[in-house]
CSV table of C-alpha atoms in Angstrom, one decimal:
chain,number,residue,atom,x,y,z
G,491,MET,CA,74.8,-17.6,40.3
G,492,GLN,CA,76.7,-15.8,37.5
G,493,SER,CA,77.6,-19.1,35.9
G,494,LEU,CA,73.9,-20.2,36.1
G,495,ALA,CA,72.9,-17.0,34.3
G,496,ARG,CA,75.4,-17.5,31.5
G,497,ILE,CA,74.3,-21.2,31.0
G,498,ILE,CA,70.7,-20.1,30.6
G,499,ILE,CA,71.7,-17.5,28.0
G,500,ARG,CA,73.6,-20.1,26.0
G,501,PHE,CA,70.7,-22.5,26.2
G,502,SER,CA,67.9,-20.1,25.4
G,503,GLY,CA,69.5,-18.0,22.7
G,504,TRP,CA,67.9,-14.9,24.1
G,505,ASN,CA,70.0,-11.7,24.5
G,506,ALA,CA,70.2,-11.3,28.2
G,507,ILE,CA,69.2,-12.5,31.6
G,508,GLU,CA,69.0,-11.0,35.1
G,509,ILE,CA,68.2,-12.7,38.4
G,510,ARG,CA,66.9,-10.2,40.9
G,511,MET,CA,65.5,-10.3,44.4
G,512,PRO,CA,64.3,-7.7,47.0
G,513,ASP,CA,66.8,-6.8,49.7
G,514,ILE,CA,65.8,-6.5,53.4
G,515,LYS,CA,64.6,-2.9,52.8
G,516,GLY,CA,62.2,-4.0,50.1
G,517,LYS,CA,64.3,-2.6,47.3
G,518,GLU,CA,65.8,-4.6,44.5
G,519,MET,CA,69.3,-5.9,43.9
G,520,VAL,CA,70.8,-7.7,41.0
G,521,MET,CA,72.0,-11.2,42.0
G,522,ALA,CA,73.4,-12.1,38.6
G,523,SER,CA,73.3,-11.0,35.0
G,524,GLY,CA,74.5,-12.2,31.6
G,525,PHE,CA,74.6,-11.2,27.9
G,526,GLN,CA,75.3,-12.9,24.7
G,527,LYS,CA,77.8,-10.3,23.6
G,528,ARG,CA,78.9,-8.6,26.8
G,529,SER,CA,78.9,-9.0,30.5
G,530,GLY,CA,79.3,-6.7,33.5
G,531,PRO,CA,77.2,-4.4,35.6
G,532,VAL,CA,73.7,-3.7,34.3
G,533,GLN,CA,71.9,-0.4,34.4
G,534,ALA,CA,68.3,-0.9,33.4
G,535,THR,CA,65.5,1.6,32.7
G,536,PHE,CA,61.9,0.7,32.6
G,537,PHE,CA,59.4,3.4,31.4
G,538,LYS,CA,62.1,6.0,32.3
G,539,LYS,CA,62.2,4.4,35.8
G,540,THR,CA,64.9,2.2,37.0
G,541,THR,CA,64.0,-1.5,37.4
G,542,ARG,CA,64.8,-1.0,41.1
G,543,GLU,CA,61.7,1.2,41.3
G,544,VAL,CA,59.3,-0.9,39.1
G,545,GLN,CA,60.1,-4.4,38.1
G,546,VAL,CA,60.2,-6.4,41.4
G,547,ASP,CA,57.3,-4.6,43.1
G,548,GLU,CA,54.9,-4.8,40.1
G,549,LEU,CA,55.9,-8.4,39.2
G,550,ARG,CA,55.5,-9.5,42.9
G,551,LEU,CA,51.9,-8.4,42.7
G,552,TRP,CA,51.4,-10.1,39.3
G,553,PHE,CA,52.9,-13.3,40.6
G,554,GLU,CA,50.8,-13.3,43.7
G,555,GLN,CA,47.6,-12.6,41.8
G,556,HIS,CA,48.3,-15.3,39.3
G,557,ARG,CA,49.6,-18.0,41.7
G,558,MET,CA,53.2,-17.5,41.0
G,559,MET,CA,52.9,-18.2,37.2
G,560,PRO,CA,55.5,-16.9,34.7
G,561,VAL,CA,54.7,-13.8,32.8
G,562,CYS,CA,55.8,-12.8,29.3
G,563,LEU,CA,56.2,-9.0,29.0
G,564,ASN,CA,55.9,-8.3,25.2
G,565,THR,CA,55.4,-4.9,23.7
G,566,ALA,CA,52.9,-6.4,21.2
G,567,LYS,CA,50.6,-7.6,23.9
G,568,THR,CA,48.4,-5.7,26.4
G,569,MET,CA,47.4,-7.7,29.5
G,570,GLU,CA,50.8,-9.5,30.1
G,571,THR,CA,52.9,-6.6,28.8
G,572,CYS,CA,54.6,-3.5,29.9
G,573,GLY,CA,52.3,-1.4,27.7
G,574,ASN,CA,53.8,0.3,24.7
G,575,GLY,CA,57.0,1.1,26.4
G,576,LYS,CA,60.3,-0.6,25.9
G,577,LEU,CA,62.7,-2.1,28.4
G,578,ILE,CA,66.1,-0.5,27.9
G,579,VAL,CA,69.1,-2.3,29.3
G,580,ALA,CA,72.6,-0.9,28.8
G,581,GLY,CA,71.5,0.9,25.6
G,582,ASN,CA,69.7,-2.1,24.1
G,583,HIS,CA,66.0,-2.1,23.3
G,584,PHE,CA,64.5,-5.3,24.6
G,585,LYS,CA,61.0,-6.0,23.2
G,586,THR,CA,60.3,-9.2,25.1
G,587,VAL,CA,60.9,-10.1,28.7
G,588,LEU,CA,60.0,-13.5,30.2
G,589,ALA,CA,59.8,-13.2,34.0
G,590,VAL,CA,59.7,-16.4,36.1
G,591,PRO,CA,59.2,-16.2,39.9
G,592,VAL,CA,61.5,-17.8,42.4
G,593,VAL,CA,59.5,-18.9,45.4
G,594,ASP,CA,60.4,-20.1,48.9
G,595,LYS,CA,59.8,-23.9,49.0
G,596,GLU,CA,58.5,-23.8,52.5
G,597,ASP,CA,55.7,-21.1,52.3
G,598,ASN,CA,55.5,-20.6,48.5
G,599,SER,CA,56.2,-16.8,48.9
G,600,PHE,CA,58.0,-14.7,46.3
G,601,ILE,CA,61.7,-14.2,47.0
G,602,ALA,CA,63.2,-13.4,43.6
G,603,ALA,CA,62.6,-13.4,39.8
G,604,ILE,CA,64.5,-14.6,36.7
G,605,PHE,CA,64.2,-12.2,33.8
G,606,LEU,CA,65.0,-13.5,30.3
G,607,LEU,CA,65.3,-10.6,27.8
G,608,ASP,CA,65.5,-10.3,24.0
G,609,THR,CA,65.5,-7.6,21.4
G,610,LYS,CA,63.0,-9.6,19.3
G,611,GLU,CA,59.3,-10.1,19.9
G,612,HIS,CA,58.9,-13.8,20.9
G,613,PRO,CA,55.7,-15.8,20.7
G,614,ARG,CA,54.8,-17.7,23.9
G,615,ASN,CA,57.3,-20.5,24.5
G,616,ASN,CA,56.1,-23.0,27.0
G,617,ASP,CA,59.2,-25.1,26.8
G,618,ILE,CA,61.4,-22.2,28.0
G,619,LYS,CA,58.8,-21.4,30.7
G,620,ILE,CA,58.9,-25.0,32.0
G,621,ILE,CA,62.6,-25.2,32.0
G,622,LEU,CA,63.0,-21.8,33.8
G,623,SER,CA,60.3,-22.9,36.3
G,624,HIS,CA,62.4,-26.0,37.1
G,625,ILE,CA,65.5,-23.8,37.5
G,626,SER,CA,63.6,-21.3,39.7
G,627,ALA,CA,62.4,-24.2,41.9
G,628,LEU,CA,66.0,-25.3,42.4
G,629,LEU,CA,67.1,-21.7,43.0
G,630,GLY,CA,64.3,-21.2,45.5
G,631,GLY,CA,65.5,-24.2,47.5
G,632,ALA,CA,69.1,-22.9,47.5
G,633,LEU,CA,68.0,-19.4,48.5
G,634,HIS,CA,65.8,-20.8,51.3
G,635,LYS,CA,68.7,-22.8,52.6
G,636,LYS,CA,71.0,-19.7,52.3
G,637,ALA,CA,68.5,-17.6,54.1
G,638,ILE,CA,68.4,-20.1,57.0
G,639,GLN,CA,72.2,-20.2,57.1
G,640,GLN,CA,72.3,-16.4,57.1
G,641,GLU,CA,69.8,-16.2,60.0
G,642,LEU,CA,71.9,-18.7,62.0
G,643,LEU,CA,75.0,-16.7,61.2
G,644,ASN,CA,73.3,-13.5,62.4
G,645,VAL,CA,72.4,-15.2,65.7
G,646,PHE,CA,75.9,-16.5,66.0
G,647,ASN,CA,77.6,-13.2,65.3
G,648,HIS,CA,75.3,-10.9,67.3
G,649,SER,CA,74.4,-13.0,70.3
G,650,ALA,CA,75.3,-11.5,73.7
G,651,ASP,CA,76.1,-15.0,75.0
G,652,LEU,CA,79.2,-17.0,74.2
G,653,ILE,CA,78.6,-19.4,71.4
G,654,ALA,CA,81.3,-22.0,70.5
G,655,VAL,CA,81.7,-25.1,68.4
G,656,GLN,CA,84.2,-27.6,69.8
G,657,ASP,CA,85.4,-31.1,69.0
G,658,MET,CA,84.5,-33.9,71.4
G,659,ASP,CA,87.7,-33.1,73.4
G,660,GLY,CA,86.7,-29.5,73.9
G,661,ARG,CA,89.1,-27.9,71.4
G,662,PHE,CA,87.5,-24.8,69.9
G,663,ILE,CA,86.6,-24.9,66.2
G,664,SER,CA,84.6,-21.7,66.0
G,665,VAL,CA,83.7,-18.9,68.4
G,666,ASN,CA,81.5,-15.8,68.2
G,667,ALA,CA,82.3,-12.2,69.0
G,668,ALA,CA,80.9,-12.5,72.5
G,669,CYS,CA,83.8,-14.8,73.4
G,670,ASN,CA,86.1,-12.0,72.7
G,671,ASN,CA,83.9,-9.4,74.4
G,672,ILE,CA,83.4,-11.4,77.6
G,673,LEU,CA,86.7,-13.4,77.9
G,674,GLY,CA,89.0,-10.9,76.2
G,675,TYR,CA,90.7,-13.5,74.0
G,676,SER,CA,90.9,-13.1,70.2
G,677,GLU,CA,89.4,-15.7,67.9
G,678,ALA,CA,92.9,-16.8,66.8
G,679,VAL,CA,94.0,-17.4,70.4
G,680,LEU,CA,90.9,-19.4,71.3
G,681,LEU,CA,91.1,-21.6,68.2
G,682,GLN,CA,94.5,-22.8,69.6
G,683,LYS,CA,93.0,-23.9,72.9
G,684,ARG,CA,90.7,-26.5,74.6
G,685,LEU,CA,88.1,-25.4,77.0
G,686,THR,CA,90.0,-27.1,79.8
G,687,ASP,CA,93.0,-24.9,79.2
G,688,LEU,CA,91.0,-21.9,80.5
G,689,VAL,CA,89.1,-23.6,83.3
G,690,HIS,CA,89.8,-23.0,87.0
G,691,PRO,CA,91.8,-25.9,88.4
G,692,ASP,CA,89.0,-26.8,90.8
G,693,ASP,CA,86.6,-27.1,87.9
G,694,HIS,CA,88.8,-29.1,85.6
G,695,GLY,CA,87.4,-32.5,86.6
G,696,LEU,CA,83.8,-31.3,86.3
G,697,THR,CA,84.5,-29.9,82.8
G,698,SER,CA,86.2,-33.1,81.6
G,699,SER,CA,83.4,-35.2,83.0
G,700,ALA,CA,80.9,-33.0,81.1
G,701,PHE,CA,82.6,-33.7,77.8
G,702,GLU,CA,82.7,-37.5,78.6
G,703,LEU,CA,79.0,-37.4,79.3
G,704,LEU,CA,78.4,-35.5,76.0
G,705,LYS,CA,79.8,-38.6,74.2
G,706,GLN,CA,76.8,-40.5,75.6
G,707,GLN,CA,74.0,-38.0,75.7
G,708,GLU,CA,72.9,-35.2,73.5
G,709,GLN,CA,72.5,-32.3,75.9
G,710,LEU,CA,74.0,-31.2,79.2
G,711,THR,CA,73.9,-28.1,81.4
G,712,TYR,CA,76.9,-27.3,83.6
G,713,GLU,CA,78.8,-24.4,85.2
G,714,ASN,CA,82.5,-23.7,85.5
G,715,ARG,CA,84.9,-20.8,86.0
G,716,ILE,CA,86.8,-19.6,83.0
G,717,GLN,CA,89.9,-17.5,83.2
G,718,SER,CA,89.7,-14.4,81.1
G,719,ALA,CA,92.5,-12.6,79.4
G,720,ASP,CA,92.9,-10.3,82.4
G,721,ALA,CA,93.5,-13.3,84.6
G,722,ARG,CA,90.2,-12.9,86.4
G,723,TYR,CA,87.7,-15.8,86.5
G,724,LYS,CA,84.2,-15.7,85.0
G,725,LEU,CA,81.4,-18.0,86.1
G,726,ILE,CA,79.9,-19.4,83.0
G,727,GLU,CA,76.7,-21.5,82.7
G,728,TRP,CA,76.9,-23.7,79.6
G,729,VAL,CA,74.2,-25.5,77.7
G,730,ALA,CA,76.0,-28.0,75.4
G,731,VAL,CA,74.5,-30.1,72.6
G,732,SER,CA,76.6,-32.8,71.0
G,733,ASP,CA,76.5,-34.5,67.7
G,734,VAL,CA,78.7,-37.6,67.8
G,735,THR,CA,78.1,-38.4,64.2
G,736,ILE,CA,80.2,-35.3,63.1
G,737,GLY,CA,82.2,-35.2,66.3
G,738,LYS,CA,81.2,-31.7,67.4
G,739,VAL,CA,79.8,-30.0,70.5
G,740,PHE,CA,77.7,-26.8,70.2
G,741,SER,CA,77.8,-24.8,73.3
G,742,ILE,CA,76.1,-21.6,74.5
G,743,GLY,CA,77.5,-20.0,77.6
G,744,ARG,CA,76.0,-17.2,79.8
G,745,ASP,CA,78.2,-15.1,82.0
G,746,LYS,CA,76.8,-15.4,85.5
G,747,THR,CA,79.7,-13.7,87.3
G,748,ASP,CA,77.8,-10.5,88.2
G,749,LEU,CA,74.9,-12.6,89.4
G,750,SER,CA,77.2,-14.7,91.5
G,751,HIS,CA,78.7,-11.6,93.1
G,752,THR,CA,75.3,-10.2,93.8
G,753,ARG,CA,74.3,-13.5,95.5
G,754,GLU,CA,77.4,-13.4,97.6
G,755,LYS,CA,76.7,-9.8,98.7
G,756,LEU,CA,73.1,-10.8,99.6
G,757,ARG,CA,74.3,-13.8,101.5
G,758,LYS,CA,76.6,-11.6,103.6
G,759,ILE,CA,73.8,-9.1,104.2
G,760,SER,CA,71.5,-11.9,105.2
G,761,TRP,CA,74.2,-13.4,107.5
G,762,SER,CA,74.8,-10.1,109.3
G,763,HIS,CA,71.0,-9.4,109.7
G,764,SER,CA,70.4,-12.9,110.9
G,765,HIS,CA,72.8,-12.3,113.8
G,766,ILE,CA,70.9,-9.1,114.7
G,767,ILE,CA,67.6,-11.1,114.8
G,768,ARG,CA,69.0,-14.3,116.4
G,769,SER,CA,70.7,-12.6,119.2
G,770,PRO,CA,67.6,-11.3,121.0
G,771,LEU,CA,65.8,-14.5,120.0
G,772,ALA,CA,68.5,-16.6,121.7
G,773,ASN,CA,68.0,-14.5,124.8
G,774,ILE,CA,64.3,-15.2,124.8
G,775,ILE,CA,64.9,-18.9,124.4
G,776,GLY,CA,67.4,-18.8,127.3
G,777,MET,CA,65.1,-16.9,129.6
G,778,LEU,CA,62.2,-19.4,128.9
G,779,HIS,CA,64.5,-22.3,129.6
G,780,LEU,CA,65.6,-20.8,132.9
G,781,ILE,CA,62.0,-20.1,133.9
G,782,GLN,CA,61.1,-23.7,133.2
G,783,GLN,CA,64.1,-24.9,135.3
G,784,GLU,CA,63.0,-22.9,138.3
G,785,LYS,CA,61.3,-24.8,141.1
G,786,LEU,CA,58.1,-22.7,140.6
G,787,THR,CA,54.6,-24.0,140.6
G,788,TYR,CA,52.5,-23.0,137.6
G,789,ASP,CA,49.0,-24.0,136.8
G,790,GLU,CA,48.7,-26.4,133.8
G,791,LYS,CA,47.6,-23.6,131.4
G,792,THR,CA,50.6,-21.3,132.2
G,793,ALA,CA,53.0,-24.2,131.9
G,794,SER,CA,51.7,-25.1,128.5
G,795,TYR,CA,52.0,-21.5,127.3
G,796,LEU,CA,55.6,-21.4,128.4
G,797,GLN,CA,56.4,-24.7,126.6
G,798,LEU,CA,54.6,-23.5,123.4
G,799,LEU,CA,56.4,-20.2,123.5
G,800,GLU,CA,59.8,-21.9,123.7
G,801,GLN,CA,58.9,-24.3,120.9
G,802,GLN,CA,57.9,-21.4,118.6
G,803,ALA,CA,61.1,-19.5,119.4
G,804,GLN,CA,63.1,-22.6,118.6
G,805,GLU,CA,61.3,-23.1,115.3
G,806,MET,CA,61.9,-19.4,114.3
G,807,ASP,CA,65.6,-19.7,115.1
G,808,THR,CA,65.8,-22.9,112.9
G,809,ALA,CA,64.0,-21.2,110.0
G,810,ILE,CA,66.4,-18.3,110.1
G,811,ARG,CA,69.4,-20.6,110.2
G,812,ASN,CA,68.1,-22.6,107.2
G,813,ALA,CA,67.3,-19.5,105.2
G,814,VAL,CA,70.8,-17.9,105.6
G,815,TYR,CA,73.2,-20.8,105.8
G,816,ASP,CA,73.7,-23.9,103.7
G,817,ASP,CA,72.5,-27.2,105.2
G,818,ASP,CA,75.9,-28.3,106.6
G,819,THR,CA,76.6,-25.0,108.3
G,820,ALA,CA,73.0,-24.7,109.6
G,821,GLN,CA,73.4,-28.1,111.3
G,822,GLN,CA,76.6,-27.0,113.1
G,823,LEU,CA,75.0,-23.9,114.6
């Protein structure tokens, strides 16, 4: 950015240039500056106010009202000027300022401004305006790309989930802070390992198969147990997306260890309560079976009631078994 500012100064012959943009708090920051005779930090005053208080906010409104067109701020003018005041930068009195907007190429919104300053009063120079407009368009595209990269970097750094970039064999290339927070390993340690180095032995085959599948398909969801730095295992659910053209896998992992422990506790509670319920239910079924085995004479209506009652009790017992146990265990009971 600084090199760009100096090139523009040499090309235009004007005294100074500044490239400025609002920061996230709506204030202004200097991105780059350049002078013909000197360089370094710039302290600017505008009508006895700093440019941080005036320039960007006022020019933003001007740019928006005039469809992002450049503006020449000349003390000899009235409409497109700063009035009768002078722009003072580092002790130099600048009489003419050419301001060109830098816009976001996606939504055409104002994101920065290029200020070309000179101690002389300049007539309108459309050639310089056109050239600076082209430069601002290129700069706008670069800043838009940079903003997207910064947003992605913020997500990467501040996500509560594990985010990792790996090669197609599972070797870590980049990891976010959550990998350290959840697993306890430093970034330096993880970058020396493959994912399979940390996986529970029983999940090693599943994890290797997942990476083989990612060489053939773009996205995959799977779970495995990862050993943390304290030797305990964490259950991680991974959503992995591969790009074989660059040989990388982008993975987001969510720690489901606590959820798994909660499910196990609920399963044990359900198991114990099911025995409390099934025990009297089994007694009822047994009594009904004995009654039906007795050589007693019932009318047809009573016999059908007994048969229906036993059937309903059996169905209730089956429903409890299926709700509490897995399919294989339920069939054995």
